Every structure is written in C-alpha cells, then in structure tokens.
mmCIF file of C-alpha atoms and ligand atoms in Angstrom:
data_model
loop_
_atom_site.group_PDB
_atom_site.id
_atom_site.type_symbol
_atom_site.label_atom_id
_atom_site.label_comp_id
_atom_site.label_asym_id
_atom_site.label_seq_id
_atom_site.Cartn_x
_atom_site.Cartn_y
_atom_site.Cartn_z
ATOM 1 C CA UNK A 140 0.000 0.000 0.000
ATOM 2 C CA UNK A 141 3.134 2.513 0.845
ATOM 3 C CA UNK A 142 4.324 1.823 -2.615
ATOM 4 C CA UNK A 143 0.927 2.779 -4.207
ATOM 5 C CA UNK A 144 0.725 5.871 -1.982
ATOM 6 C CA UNK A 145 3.814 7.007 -3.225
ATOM 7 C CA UNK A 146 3.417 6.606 -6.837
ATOM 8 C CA UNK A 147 0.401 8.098 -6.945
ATOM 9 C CA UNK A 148 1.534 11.249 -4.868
ATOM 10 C CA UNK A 149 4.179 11.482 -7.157
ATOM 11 C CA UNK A 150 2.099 11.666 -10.359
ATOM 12 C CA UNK A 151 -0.143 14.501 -8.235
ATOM 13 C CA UNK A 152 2.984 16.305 -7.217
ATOM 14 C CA UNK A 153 4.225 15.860 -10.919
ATOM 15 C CA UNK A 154 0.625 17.346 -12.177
ATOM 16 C CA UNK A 155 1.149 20.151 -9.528
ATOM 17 C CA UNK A 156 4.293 21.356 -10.712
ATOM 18 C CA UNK A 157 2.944 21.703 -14.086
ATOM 19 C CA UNK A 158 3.337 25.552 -15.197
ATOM 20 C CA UNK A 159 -0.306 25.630 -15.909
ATOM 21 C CA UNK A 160 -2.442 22.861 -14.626
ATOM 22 C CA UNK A 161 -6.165 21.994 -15.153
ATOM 23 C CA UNK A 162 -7.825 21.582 -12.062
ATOM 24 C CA UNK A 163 -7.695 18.735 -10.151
ATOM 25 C CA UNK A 164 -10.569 15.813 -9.823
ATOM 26 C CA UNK A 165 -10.862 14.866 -6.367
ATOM 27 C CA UNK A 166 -12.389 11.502 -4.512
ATOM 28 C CA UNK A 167 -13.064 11.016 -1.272
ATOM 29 C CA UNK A 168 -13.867 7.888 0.427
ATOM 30 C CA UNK A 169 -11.562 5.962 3.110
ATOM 31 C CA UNK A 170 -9.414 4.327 0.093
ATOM 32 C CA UNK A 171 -8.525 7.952 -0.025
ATOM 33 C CA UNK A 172 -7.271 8.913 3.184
ATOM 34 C CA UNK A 173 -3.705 7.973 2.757
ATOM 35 C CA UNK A 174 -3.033 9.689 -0.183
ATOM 36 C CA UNK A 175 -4.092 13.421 1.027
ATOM 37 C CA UNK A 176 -2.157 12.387 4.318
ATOM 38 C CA UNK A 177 1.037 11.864 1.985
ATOM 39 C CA UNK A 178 0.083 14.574 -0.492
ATOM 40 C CA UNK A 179 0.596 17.249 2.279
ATOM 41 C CA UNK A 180 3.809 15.506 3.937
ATOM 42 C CA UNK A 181 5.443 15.642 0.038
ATOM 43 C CA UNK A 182 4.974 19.045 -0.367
ATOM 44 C CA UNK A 183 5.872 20.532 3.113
ATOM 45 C CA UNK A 184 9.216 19.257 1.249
ATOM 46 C CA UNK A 185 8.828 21.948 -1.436
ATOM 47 C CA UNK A 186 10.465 25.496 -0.820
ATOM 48 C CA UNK A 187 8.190 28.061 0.873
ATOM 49 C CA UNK A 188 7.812 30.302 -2.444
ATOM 50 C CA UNK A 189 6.726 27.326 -4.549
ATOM 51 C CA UNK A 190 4.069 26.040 -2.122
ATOM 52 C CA UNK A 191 2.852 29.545 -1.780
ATOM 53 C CA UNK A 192 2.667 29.927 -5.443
ATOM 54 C CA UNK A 193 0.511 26.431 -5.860
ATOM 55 C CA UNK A 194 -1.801 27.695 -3.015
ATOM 56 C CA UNK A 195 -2.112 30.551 -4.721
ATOM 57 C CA UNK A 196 -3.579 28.439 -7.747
ATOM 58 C CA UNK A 197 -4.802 25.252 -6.745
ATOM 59 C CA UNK A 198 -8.143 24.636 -8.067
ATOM 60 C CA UNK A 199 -9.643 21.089 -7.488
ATOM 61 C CA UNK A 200 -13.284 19.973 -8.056
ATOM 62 C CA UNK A 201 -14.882 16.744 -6.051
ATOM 63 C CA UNK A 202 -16.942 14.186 -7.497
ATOM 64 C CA UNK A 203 -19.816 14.582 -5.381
ATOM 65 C CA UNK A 204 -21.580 15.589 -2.398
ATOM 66 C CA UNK A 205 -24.321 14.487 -0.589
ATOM 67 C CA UNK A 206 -28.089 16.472 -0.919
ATOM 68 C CA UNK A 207 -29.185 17.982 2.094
ATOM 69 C CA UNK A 208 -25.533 18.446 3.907
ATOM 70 C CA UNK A 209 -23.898 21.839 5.056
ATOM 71 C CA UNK A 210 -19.940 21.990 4.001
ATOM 72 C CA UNK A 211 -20.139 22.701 8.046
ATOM 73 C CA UNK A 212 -21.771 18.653 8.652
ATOM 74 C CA UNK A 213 -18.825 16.819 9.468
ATOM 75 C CA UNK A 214 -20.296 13.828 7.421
ATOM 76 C CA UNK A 215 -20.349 16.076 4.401
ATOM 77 C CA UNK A 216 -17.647 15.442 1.627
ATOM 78 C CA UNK A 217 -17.183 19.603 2.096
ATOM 79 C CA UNK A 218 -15.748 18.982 5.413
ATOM 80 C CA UNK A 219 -14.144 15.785 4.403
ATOM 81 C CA UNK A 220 -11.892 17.952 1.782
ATOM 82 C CA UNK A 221 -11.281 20.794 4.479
ATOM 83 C CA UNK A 222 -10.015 18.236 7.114
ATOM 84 C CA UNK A 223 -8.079 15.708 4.731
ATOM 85 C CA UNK A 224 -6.491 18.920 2.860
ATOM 86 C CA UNK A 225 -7.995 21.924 2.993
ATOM 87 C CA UNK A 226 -6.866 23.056 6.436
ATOM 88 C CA UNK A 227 -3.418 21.847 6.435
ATOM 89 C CA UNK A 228 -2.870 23.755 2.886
ATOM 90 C CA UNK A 229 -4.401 26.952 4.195
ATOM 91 C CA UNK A 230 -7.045 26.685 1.033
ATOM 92 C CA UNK A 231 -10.339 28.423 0.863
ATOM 93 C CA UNK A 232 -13.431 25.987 -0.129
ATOM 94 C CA UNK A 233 -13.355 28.522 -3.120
ATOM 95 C CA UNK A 234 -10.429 26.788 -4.221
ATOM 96 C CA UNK A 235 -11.764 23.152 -2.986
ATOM 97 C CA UNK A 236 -14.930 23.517 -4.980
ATOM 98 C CA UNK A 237 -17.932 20.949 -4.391
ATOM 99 C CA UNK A 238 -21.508 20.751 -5.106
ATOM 100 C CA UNK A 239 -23.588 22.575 -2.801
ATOM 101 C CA UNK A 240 -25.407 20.254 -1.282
ATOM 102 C CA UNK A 241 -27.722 22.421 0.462
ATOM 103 C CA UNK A 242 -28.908 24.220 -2.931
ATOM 104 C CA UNK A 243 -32.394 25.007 -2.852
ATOM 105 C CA UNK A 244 -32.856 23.414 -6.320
ATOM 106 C CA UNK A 245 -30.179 20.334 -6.892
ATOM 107 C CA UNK A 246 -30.728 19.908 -10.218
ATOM 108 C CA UNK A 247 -29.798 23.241 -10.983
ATOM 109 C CA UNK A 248 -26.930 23.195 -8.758
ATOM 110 C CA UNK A 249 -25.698 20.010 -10.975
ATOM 111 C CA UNK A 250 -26.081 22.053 -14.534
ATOM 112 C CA UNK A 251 -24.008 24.822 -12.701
ATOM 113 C CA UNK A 252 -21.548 22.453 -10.919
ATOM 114 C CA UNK A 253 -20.562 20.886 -14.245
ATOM 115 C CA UNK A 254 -20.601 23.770 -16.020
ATOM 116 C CA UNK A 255 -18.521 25.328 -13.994
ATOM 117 C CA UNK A 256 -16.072 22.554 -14.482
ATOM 118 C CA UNK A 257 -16.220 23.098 -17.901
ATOM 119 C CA UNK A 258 -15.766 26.571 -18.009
ATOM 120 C CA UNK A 259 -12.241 25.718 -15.426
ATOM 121 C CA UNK A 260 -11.507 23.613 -18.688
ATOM 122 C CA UNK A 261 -11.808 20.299 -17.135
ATOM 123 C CA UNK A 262 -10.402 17.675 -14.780
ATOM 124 C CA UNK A 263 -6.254 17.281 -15.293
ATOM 125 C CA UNK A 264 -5.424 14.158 -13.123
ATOM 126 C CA UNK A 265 -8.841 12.844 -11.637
ATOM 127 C CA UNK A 266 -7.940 10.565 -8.328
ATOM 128 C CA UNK A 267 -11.137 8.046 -8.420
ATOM 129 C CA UNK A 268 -12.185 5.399 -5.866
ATOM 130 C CA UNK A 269 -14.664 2.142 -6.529
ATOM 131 C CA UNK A 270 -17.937 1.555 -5.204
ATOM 132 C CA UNK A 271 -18.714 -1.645 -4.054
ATOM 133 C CA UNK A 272 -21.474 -1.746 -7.069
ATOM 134 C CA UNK A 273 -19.104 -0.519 -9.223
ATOM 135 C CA UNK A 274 -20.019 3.196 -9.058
ATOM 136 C CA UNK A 275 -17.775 5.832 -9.304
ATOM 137 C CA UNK A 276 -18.202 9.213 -8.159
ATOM 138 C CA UNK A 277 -21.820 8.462 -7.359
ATOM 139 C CA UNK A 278 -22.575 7.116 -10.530
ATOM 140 C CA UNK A 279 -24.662 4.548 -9.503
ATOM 141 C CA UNK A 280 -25.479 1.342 -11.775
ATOM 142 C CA UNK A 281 -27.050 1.927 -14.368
ATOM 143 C CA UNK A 282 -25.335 5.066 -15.725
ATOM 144 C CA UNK A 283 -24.702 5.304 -19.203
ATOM 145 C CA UNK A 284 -21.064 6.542 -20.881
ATOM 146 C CA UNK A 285 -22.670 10.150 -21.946
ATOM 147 C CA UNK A 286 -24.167 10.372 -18.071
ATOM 148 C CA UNK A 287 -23.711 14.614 -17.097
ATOM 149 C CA UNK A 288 -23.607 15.806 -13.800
ATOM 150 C CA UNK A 289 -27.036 15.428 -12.080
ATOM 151 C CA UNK A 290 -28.910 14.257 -9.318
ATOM 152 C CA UNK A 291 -29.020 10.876 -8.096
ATOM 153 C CA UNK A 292 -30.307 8.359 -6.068
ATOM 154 C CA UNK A 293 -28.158 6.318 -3.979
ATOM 155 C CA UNK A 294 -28.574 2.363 -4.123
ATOM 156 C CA UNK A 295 -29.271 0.591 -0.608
ATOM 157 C CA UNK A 296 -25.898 -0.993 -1.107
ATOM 158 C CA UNK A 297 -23.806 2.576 -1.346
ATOM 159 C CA UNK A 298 -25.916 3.548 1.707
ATOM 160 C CA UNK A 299 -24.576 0.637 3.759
ATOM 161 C CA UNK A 300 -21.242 0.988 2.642
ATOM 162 C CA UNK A 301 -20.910 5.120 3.413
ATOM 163 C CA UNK A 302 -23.366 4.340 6.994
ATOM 164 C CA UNK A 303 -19.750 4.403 8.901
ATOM 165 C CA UNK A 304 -19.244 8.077 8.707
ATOM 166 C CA UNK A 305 -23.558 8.182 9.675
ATOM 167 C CA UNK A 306 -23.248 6.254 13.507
ATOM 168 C CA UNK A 307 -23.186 3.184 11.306
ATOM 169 C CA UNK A 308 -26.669 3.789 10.583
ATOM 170 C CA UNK A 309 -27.850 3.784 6.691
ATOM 171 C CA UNK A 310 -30.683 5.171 7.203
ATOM 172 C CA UNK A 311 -28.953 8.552 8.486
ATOM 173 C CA UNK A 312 -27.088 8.515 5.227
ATOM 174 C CA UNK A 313 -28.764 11.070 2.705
ATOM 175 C CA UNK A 314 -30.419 9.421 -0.087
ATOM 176 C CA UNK A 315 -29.863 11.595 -2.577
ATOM 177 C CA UNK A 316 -26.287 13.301 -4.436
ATOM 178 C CA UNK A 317 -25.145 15.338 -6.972
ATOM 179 C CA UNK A 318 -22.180 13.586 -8.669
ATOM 180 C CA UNK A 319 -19.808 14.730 -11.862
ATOM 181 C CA UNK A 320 -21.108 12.093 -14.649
ATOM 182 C CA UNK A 321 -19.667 10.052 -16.824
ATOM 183 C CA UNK A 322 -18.789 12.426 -19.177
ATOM 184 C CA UNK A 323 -17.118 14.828 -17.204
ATOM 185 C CA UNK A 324 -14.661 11.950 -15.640
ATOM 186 C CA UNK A 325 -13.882 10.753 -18.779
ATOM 187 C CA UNK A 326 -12.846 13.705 -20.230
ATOM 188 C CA UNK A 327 -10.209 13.850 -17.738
ATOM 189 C CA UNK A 328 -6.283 13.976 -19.510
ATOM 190 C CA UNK A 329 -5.061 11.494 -16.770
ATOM 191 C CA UNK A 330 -7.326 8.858 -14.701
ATOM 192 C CA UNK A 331 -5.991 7.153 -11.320
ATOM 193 C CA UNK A 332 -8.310 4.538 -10.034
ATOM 194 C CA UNK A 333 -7.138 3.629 -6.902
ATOM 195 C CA UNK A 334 -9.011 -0.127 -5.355
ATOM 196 C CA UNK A 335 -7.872 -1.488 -2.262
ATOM 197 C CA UNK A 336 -9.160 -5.009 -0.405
ATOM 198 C CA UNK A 337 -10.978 -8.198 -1.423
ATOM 199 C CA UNK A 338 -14.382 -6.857 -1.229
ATOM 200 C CA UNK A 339 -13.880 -4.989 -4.351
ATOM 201 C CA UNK A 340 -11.867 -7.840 -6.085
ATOM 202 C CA UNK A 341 -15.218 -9.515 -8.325
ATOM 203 C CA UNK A 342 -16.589 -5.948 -9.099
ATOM 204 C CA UNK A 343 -13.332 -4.877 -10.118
ATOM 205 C CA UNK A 344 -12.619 -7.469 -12.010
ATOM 206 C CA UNK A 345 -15.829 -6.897 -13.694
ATOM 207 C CA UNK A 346 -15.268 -3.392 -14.580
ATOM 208 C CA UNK A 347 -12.162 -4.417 -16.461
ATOM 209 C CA UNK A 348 -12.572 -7.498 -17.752
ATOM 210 C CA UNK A 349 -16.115 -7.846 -18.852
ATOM 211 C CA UNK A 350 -17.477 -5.846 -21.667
ATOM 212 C CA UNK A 351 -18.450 -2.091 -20.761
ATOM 213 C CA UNK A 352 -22.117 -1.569 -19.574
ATOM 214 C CA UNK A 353 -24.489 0.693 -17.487
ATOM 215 C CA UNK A 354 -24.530 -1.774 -14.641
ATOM 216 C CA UNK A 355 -20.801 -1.889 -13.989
ATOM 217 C CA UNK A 356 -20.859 2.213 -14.724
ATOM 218 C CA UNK A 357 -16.734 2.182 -13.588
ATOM 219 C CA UNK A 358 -16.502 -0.463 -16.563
ATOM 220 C CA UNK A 359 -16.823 2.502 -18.997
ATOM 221 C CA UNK A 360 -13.198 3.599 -17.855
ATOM 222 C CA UNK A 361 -12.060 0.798 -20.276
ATOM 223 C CA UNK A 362 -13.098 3.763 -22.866
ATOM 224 C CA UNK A 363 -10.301 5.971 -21.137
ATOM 225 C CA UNK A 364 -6.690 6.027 -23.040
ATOM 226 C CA UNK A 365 -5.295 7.257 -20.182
ATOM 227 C CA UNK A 366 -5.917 5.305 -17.233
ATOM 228 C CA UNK A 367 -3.395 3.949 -14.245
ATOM 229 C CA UNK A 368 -4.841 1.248 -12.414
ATOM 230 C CA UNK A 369 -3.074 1.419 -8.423
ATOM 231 C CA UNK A 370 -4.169 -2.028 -7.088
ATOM 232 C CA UNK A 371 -3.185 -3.865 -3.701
ATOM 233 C CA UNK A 372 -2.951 -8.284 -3.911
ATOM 234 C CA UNK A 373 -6.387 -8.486 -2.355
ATOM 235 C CA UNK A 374 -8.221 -6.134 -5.378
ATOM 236 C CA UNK A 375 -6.419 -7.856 -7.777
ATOM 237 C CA UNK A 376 -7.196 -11.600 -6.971
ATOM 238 C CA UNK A 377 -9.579 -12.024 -9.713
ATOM 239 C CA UNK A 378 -7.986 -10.127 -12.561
ATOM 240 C CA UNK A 379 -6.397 -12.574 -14.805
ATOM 241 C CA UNK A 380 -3.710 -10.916 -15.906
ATOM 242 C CA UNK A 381 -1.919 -9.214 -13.282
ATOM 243 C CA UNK A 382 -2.936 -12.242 -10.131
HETATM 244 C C1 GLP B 155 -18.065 6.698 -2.151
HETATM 245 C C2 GLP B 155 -17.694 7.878 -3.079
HETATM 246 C C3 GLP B 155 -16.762 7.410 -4.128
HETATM 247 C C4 GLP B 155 -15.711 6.536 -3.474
HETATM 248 C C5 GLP B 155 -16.327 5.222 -3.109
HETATM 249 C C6 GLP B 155 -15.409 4.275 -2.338
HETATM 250 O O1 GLP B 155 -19.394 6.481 -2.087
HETATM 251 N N1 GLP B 155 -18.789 8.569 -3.688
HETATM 252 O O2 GLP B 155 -16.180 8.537 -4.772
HETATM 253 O O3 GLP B 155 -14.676 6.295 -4.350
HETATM 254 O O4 GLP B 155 -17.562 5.414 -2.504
HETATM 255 O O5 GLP B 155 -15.327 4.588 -0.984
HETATM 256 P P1 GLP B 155 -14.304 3.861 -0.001
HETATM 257 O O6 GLP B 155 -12.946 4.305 -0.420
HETATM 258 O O7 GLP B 155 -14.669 4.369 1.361
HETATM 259 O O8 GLP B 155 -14.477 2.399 -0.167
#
C-alpha cells in the first residue's frame, strides 16, 4: 500500500508542478485517506515560495456531495476535503470547490456544478475510488457513458457501505447526491483509479474485464486512453492478468 501511496503522490505532485495545470478531480472515500495524508507531507518538502505559489492556484473539483448536507456537517464530503487537505494547505473551499449540497434546487446546482467545471476547462489528473457496485463518483449502476452531472439516487448498497461516517446507521445517510457524470470523468487527460481489499476484487474485475455496460458504470473507464490502475494483492485476486 506505501508503494501505491507514493506513486500516486508522485504523479499529483508531478501534475502540480505543471506551469499551468487543469484543475484537479478529487475523490473522497476511506481508500482515499492515505493519499491526502502523503500529499501534504510531500509538499511541506517543497520550498516556501513554490508552495505559496501552488496555493495561490490550486483549483480542485470533487466528485460529489451528498443532498441535504452543510460543508459545516462533518459527514459532508465539504468537510471531508477541508479536514483531509484543505486546512493543512491553508485553502479556501473557493479553491476546494464541491456541489452545494444544500442548494435550494439540486438539479440546478448540478447544470451549474458541471458547467462550472467546464468553463475551469476540465479535470487534469482525476484521483477516483470504486464503489462496491461498481459506481464511481456516485454514478450509480445503471449510468450510461454520456451520463452529465445530475442528481441521483443512492442504491441501498452505497448507503450501507458510506453508513460508517452516519453512527453506522444507513438510514442517516442522505439518499440523494449530486455527482460529476460520466462524461465529465472521462474527459479527464489522466485517470488514477485507486481499489484497495478483497471486497472490491469480483466488481473490479468486472469493470475491467467484462465488456463495458451501465450496470458496472466504472466499466466505462475501459473507454479511457489514459488510465493507471493502483491495485493492492487483495483487489487484484480475480484479474487474470496481473494475479
Ligand atoms: C463513495 C464515493 C466514491 C468513493 C467510493 C469508495 O461512495 N462517492 O467517490 O470512491 O464510494 O469509498 P471507499 O474508499 O470508502 O471504499
């Protein structure tokens, strides 16, 4: 897992140092944790002026957020972002931007979300998890390889996989989202899907393997030419040719 931390934080840090970057796509989820945690250690490394300057334009947009939750609800993604890197980078949430999930009209905070993102010029290096269903972001099966960014429903099964940060109860997690589609992740220059443990061996497996389809929605990623796979033994087990 160190090894897969550290090649992945080098790839960001590489993006970073680009003279102009795109913004950054950003995932959250405990597969996550680790990488912020050695994001931040690699570049209190970098000289004073430099880190200054990338504070001064760092520009990331997350996948999704949860309707109903305040950036100020610890269980939101919002807070998520400000504790995992936002507050030991000194950013503003401008810079950290999310989906407000509090908008009075969610499926006009989606149009604007994504358009925003399009008007930044898109995701650079998108960091993306896997949902035990195969989601990403919260694409949630089915969702189709042109999906935007929009409101969705989450399955039972995301609900019970997220109910750790609710008291363990999945009822107390929202049941609605707003989460970048398709489309906008795979319009990203650089892809890193990151899958860690056995529970996520089979879907995985199916998302690469198996012909692309709405069910497995991260199975669309196969239409990427640009994507780095970051895999421990256990997520690999049932991938033919790298177990
Ligand atoms: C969450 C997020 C995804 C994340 C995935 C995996 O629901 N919406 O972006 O990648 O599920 O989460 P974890 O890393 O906790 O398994």
């Amino acid at each position: 897992m160190e090894a897969i931390v550290d090649h992945v934080v080098a790839h960001l840090a590489t993006a970073l140092e680009r003279e102009s970057f795109k913004p950054l796509g950003m995932a959250t989820g405990r597969t996550m944790e680790p990488f912020y945690k050695a994001l931040i250690q690699r570049l209190a490394s970098w000289p004073t002026p430099r880190l200054e300057q990338l504070k001064r334009r760092w520009l990331s947009f997350n996948l999704d957020e949860y309707v109903g939750l305040p950036p100020g609800d610890s269980r939101s993604f919002a807070a998520y972002m400000q504790t995992q890197l936002g507050c030991h980078l000194n950013l503003p949430s401008c810079q950290l931007q999310l989906p407000d999930g509090t908008a009075r009209d969610p499926a006009e905070e989606a149009r604007r979300y994504g358009s925003a993102l399009h008007k930044a010029g898109g995701i650079g290096l998108q960091l993306l998890g896997l949902g035990g269903n195969g989601h990403v972001g919260f694409n949630e099966p089915p969702s189709p390889a042109g999906s935007r960014c929009r409101v969705v429903t989450l399955q039972q099964a995301t609900r019970n996989q997220n109910a750790g940060a609710f008291g363990g109860n999945p009822d107390k997690v929202p049941e609605q989202a707003i989460t970048l589609g398709l489309d906008e992740i795979l319009a990203a220059d650089e892809i890193h899907l990151i899958v860690t443990g056995a529970a996520k061996a089979e879907i995985l497996r199916q998302a690469l393997v198996d012909p692309c389809r709405d069910d497995v929605p991260a199975s669309w990623l196969q239409r990427h030419s640009n994507v780095h796979l970051w895999v421990d033994d256990a997520a690999c087990a049932h991938l033919p040719l790298l177990s």
